[in-house]
Structure formats: structure tokens, C-alpha cells
Amino acid sequence: PSRPTCPPLHTDPTMPKPVSHGRKKSKNPFAGATGLKRAVSLSQRQKDMKQKRKRIEEIFADADTSYTGSLNREEFATVLEKMVEEAGVEEPVTPTAVEWVMQRADSTGDSSTLSMEEMEKGMGVWASYLGRKEFIDDIMQRFDLDGDGKLSREELKSYVCELKGGEIPTAAELDWIIQRCDKGGFNTVAGDGFIGRIELLDVADEWCYLPRDVDSDGSLLDEDEASAIPGSARGKSGCCVVQ
């Protein structure tokens, strides 16, 4: 005997046909109106990247006055000076500043000269600094009481007091911050106990990661110690007020 077969589906003309909801998605990422926008956006990014690359090549060629295919300190200094001029700020491009940027841009272990790729990285480092210069100037103006361009331990204590919302930092807390931020900068040497302009950028960031148990006794300074902090005073509310 033959096996029974299933009747074909939807043979009844009175039965409604299945409806497919939604639109079939194309595998082409650039299909349709959305794909067209994506393609235009990608094309624009490619054009921007080409223009940026061309600009970097022009800057490098103008600075490479010795035609060696790399920039020495004097040549790279002209690049930084032009960036300062374009930013419309006042910032002296000192030899120590040039050396600092070159060390961070170097990728070969020889920071005496920079390739075009290293120059581009150095320009990014310098641009980041110039972008936060106003913040650095404000902190230095308020806390650098002797005007030497860097914060001593006592001056740093006043700044950290502000970060803590008026609570005097303990000696252990200051040690913790200095240990992590004293890495050397324009006018400071790593491990010298001073916080320079560049190192100052790390203080607020490192303060956010200060461990709760960094000071075992958790004690605060007394009123005499608090009143001795330069640039600040202990008010009735228990806050440090910058003078």
C-alpha cells in the first residue's frame, strides 16, 4: 500500500496567503538611502584623512630645512612655534619643552630627531597641552606663590585641599600623589619633589584614584598646621579658602 501524502499547503483558494512582514535587508552596506548616506560619510572621512596627511607632509617639508628626512630639535621647535601662533596663545617654546615633547613622540629610542610620523605624534602632544593651558595657568596663578612655575609640597597641599572640597590632605596622601605625578616636565626633573606645569595635569586625575586606606590613621592637620598652608585658610565651615 502506498504511503499517504500530505496535501499541498494553501490549495484552498479561499484561504489567505501568508504575508511577509518587514523588508528584506540587503547584504550591501551601501544599499538604499541609508547606505548612500553611509557611503557619502565614508567618502568624506577619506577625503579629510587625505587632506590631513597632505597637510602633515607640507609641515614636515617646510620644517626639514636640512633636507635629511627627519627633524632635529631646532627644526621641530619651529613646528611648535607655529602651533602656538595658530592657537593664538602666549607660550614660550623653550628647549626643555621641545625636548619633553620629542621624548614623548619618539618611537625608536633616539629622540634627537623625529620622522614625519613622530612629528605628527609630537604635534598631538603639544596640541593637547595648549588646549589645557588656560586651566594650568589658572592653577599656577592661584597656588604658585613664589612664581617659579612649579608647585612645592606646601603649594601642592593647597591645591589638593581644593580638590578635596576643603579638607586638608594628610602627609601620606601628598606622598601618594607626588609619587605618581612627579615624572618630570618643562621645568622639573622626575623625582625632584616638585609638580610642574605638565605634571599638574596628572594631579587631579590621580586624586580620583586615591585609595581609601592610603593613610592608616586618617587624621587631619590641626588648626595651626592648616593656617600655615600657603594660599589657603581654615574657615568656620572647615573648608580651605584660597586667598
PDB file of N, CA, C and O in Angstrom, residues 9 13 25 37 43 65-66 68 79 91 105-106 108 123-124 147 170 185 190-191 230:
ATOM      1  N   LEU A   9       0.013  22.683   0.684  1.00  0.00           N
ATOM      2  CA  LEU A   9      -0.451  23.782   1.515  1.00  0.00           C
ATOM      3  C   LEU A   9      -1.164  24.832   0.681  1.00  0.00           C
ATOM      4  O   LEU A   9      -0.789  25.120  -0.462  1.00  0.00           O
ATOM      5  N   PRO A  13      -8.396  28.091  -2.390  1.00  0.00           N
ATOM      6  CA  PRO A  13      -8.294  29.490  -2.850  1.00  0.00           C
ATOM      7  C   PRO A  13      -8.924  30.465  -1.878  1.00  0.00           C
ATOM      8  O   PRO A  13      -8.656  31.659  -1.937  1.00  0.00           O
ATOM      9  N   LYS A  25      16.449  42.667   4.203  1.00  0.00           N
ATOM     10  CA  LYS A  25      17.626  43.520   4.299  1.00  0.00           C
ATOM     11  C   LYS A  25      18.657  43.106   3.268  1.00  0.00           C
ATOM     12  O   LYS A  25      18.927  41.937   3.067  1.00  0.00           O
ATOM     13  N   LYS A  37      23.953  57.478   2.477  1.00  0.00           N
ATOM     14  CA  LYS A  37      24.494  58.400   3.481  1.00  0.00           C
ATOM     15  C   LYS A  37      25.787  57.853   4.069  1.00  0.00           C
ATOM     16  O   LYS A  37      26.740  58.588   4.322  1.00  0.00           O
ATOM     17  N   SER A  43      33.195  58.484   2.400  1.00  0.00           N
ATOM     18  CA  SER A  43      33.967  59.207   1.393  1.00  0.00           C
ATOM     19  C   SER A  43      34.505  60.515   1.945  1.00  0.00           C
ATOM     20  O   SER A  43      35.645  60.891   1.671  1.00  0.00           O
ATOM     21  N   THR A  65      64.489  71.862   6.886  1.00  0.00           N
ATOM     22  CA  THR A  65      65.356  72.767   6.120  1.00  0.00           C
ATOM     23  C   THR A  65      66.715  72.151   5.818  1.00  0.00           C
ATOM     24  O   THR A  65      67.426  72.626   4.936  1.00  0.00           O
ATOM     25  N   SER A  66      67.081  71.101   6.550  1.00  0.00           N
ATOM     26  CA  SER A  66      68.362  70.436   6.295  1.00  0.00           C
ATOM     27  C   SER A  66      68.234  69.330   5.257  1.00  0.00           C
ATOM     28  O   SER A  66      69.253  68.738   4.866  1.00  0.00           O
ATOM     29  N   THR A  68      67.148  66.279   5.454  1.00  0.00           N
ATOM     30  CA  THR A  68      67.673  64.991   5.913  1.00  0.00           C
ATOM     31  C   THR A  68      66.582  63.934   6.034  1.00  0.00           C
ATOM     32  O   THR A  68      66.884  62.775   6.311  1.00  0.00           O
ATOM     33  N   VAL A  79      58.024  74.044  14.321  1.00  0.00           N
ATOM     34  CA  VAL A  79      56.680  73.471  14.186  1.00  0.00           C
ATOM     35  C   VAL A  79      55.834  73.827  15.404  1.00  0.00           C
ATOM     36  O   VAL A  79      54.678  74.236  15.283  1.00  0.00           O
ATOM     37  N   GLU A  91      52.838  81.209  24.743  1.00  0.00           N
ATOM     38  CA  GLU A  91      53.517  80.080  25.363  1.00  0.00           C
ATOM     39  C   GLU A  91      54.930  79.997  24.787  1.00  0.00           C
ATOM     40  O   GLU A  91      55.114  79.719  23.596  1.00  0.00           O
ATOM     41  N   ALA A 105      57.233  61.787  21.687  1.00  0.00           N
ATOM     42  CA  ALA A 105      56.896  61.467  20.297  1.00  0.00           C
ATOM     43  C   ALA A 105      57.806  60.396  19.715  1.00  0.00           C
ATOM     44  O   ALA A 105      57.448  59.736  18.734  1.00  0.00           O
ATOM     45  N   ASP A 106      58.967  60.191  20.333  1.00  0.00           N
ATOM     46  CA  ASP A 106      59.949  59.250  19.816  1.00  0.00           C
ATOM     47  C   ASP A 106      59.451  57.806  19.927  1.00  0.00           C
ATOM     48  O   ASP A 106      58.884  57.408  20.941  1.00  0.00           O
ATOM     49  N   THR A 108      61.631  55.239  18.433  1.00  0.00           N
ATOM     50  CA  THR A 108      62.784  54.424  18.067  1.00  0.00           C
ATOM     51  C   THR A 108      63.857  54.386  19.137  1.00  0.00           C
ATOM     52  O   THR A 108      64.813  53.621  19.023  1.00  0.00           O
ATOM     53  N   MET A 123      53.074  66.699  17.548  1.00  0.00           N
ATOM     54  CA  MET A 123      52.121  67.789  17.373  1.00  0.00           C
ATOM     55  C   MET A 123      50.852  67.521  18.175  1.00  0.00           C
ATOM     56  O   MET A 123      50.253  68.437  18.734  1.00  0.00           O
ATOM     57  N   GLY A 124      50.458  66.265  18.257  1.00  0.00           N
ATOM     58  CA  GLY A 124      49.286  65.912  19.057  1.00  0.00           C
ATOM     59  C   GLY A 124      49.523  66.138  20.537  1.00  0.00           C
ATOM     60  O   GLY A 124      48.645  66.615  21.255  1.00  0.00           O
ATOM     61  N   GLY A 147      56.120  81.968  42.331  1.00  0.00           N
ATOM     62  CA  GLY A 147      56.227  82.282  40.915  1.00  0.00           C
ATOM     63  C   GLY A 147      57.339  81.579  40.174  1.00  0.00           C
ATOM     64  O   GLY A 147      57.818  82.076  39.140  1.00  0.00           O
ATOM     65  N   THR A 170      46.448  64.735  54.107  1.00  0.00           N
ATOM     66  CA  THR A 170      47.450  64.229  55.042  1.00  0.00           C
ATOM     67  C   THR A 170      48.789  64.085  54.333  1.00  0.00           C
ATOM     68  O   THR A 170      48.876  64.131  53.095  1.00  0.00           O
ATOM     69  N   GLY A 185      58.956  67.417  33.731  1.00  0.00           N
ATOM     70  CA  GLY A 185      58.215  68.212  32.747  1.00  0.00           C
ATOM     71  C   GLY A 185      59.085  69.281  32.148  1.00  0.00           C
ATOM     72  O   GLY A 185      60.296  69.089  31.982  1.00  0.00           O
ATOM     73  N   ALA A 190      62.173  64.498  37.014  1.00  0.00           N
ATOM     74  CA  ALA A 190      61.467  63.398  37.667  1.00  0.00           C
ATOM     75  C   ALA A 190      62.078  63.104  39.030  1.00  0.00           C
ATOM     76  O   ALA A 190      63.296  62.957  39.157  1.00  0.00           O
ATOM     77  N   GLY A 191      61.217  63.054  40.055  1.00  0.00           N
ATOM     78  CA  GLY A 191      61.676  62.728  41.393  1.00  0.00           C
ATOM     79  C   GLY A 191      62.238  63.888  42.183  1.00  0.00           C
ATOM     80  O   GLY A 191      62.818  63.671  43.254  1.00  0.00           O
ATOM     81  N   PRO A 230      50.198  77.769  52.516  1.00  0.00           N
ATOM     82  CA  PRO A 230      50.175  78.978  51.697  1.00  0.00           C
ATOM     83  C   PRO A 230      48.981  78.998  50.767  1.00  0.00           C
ATOM     84  O   PRO A 230      48.607  77.982  50.184  1.00  0.00           O
TER      85      PRO A 230
END
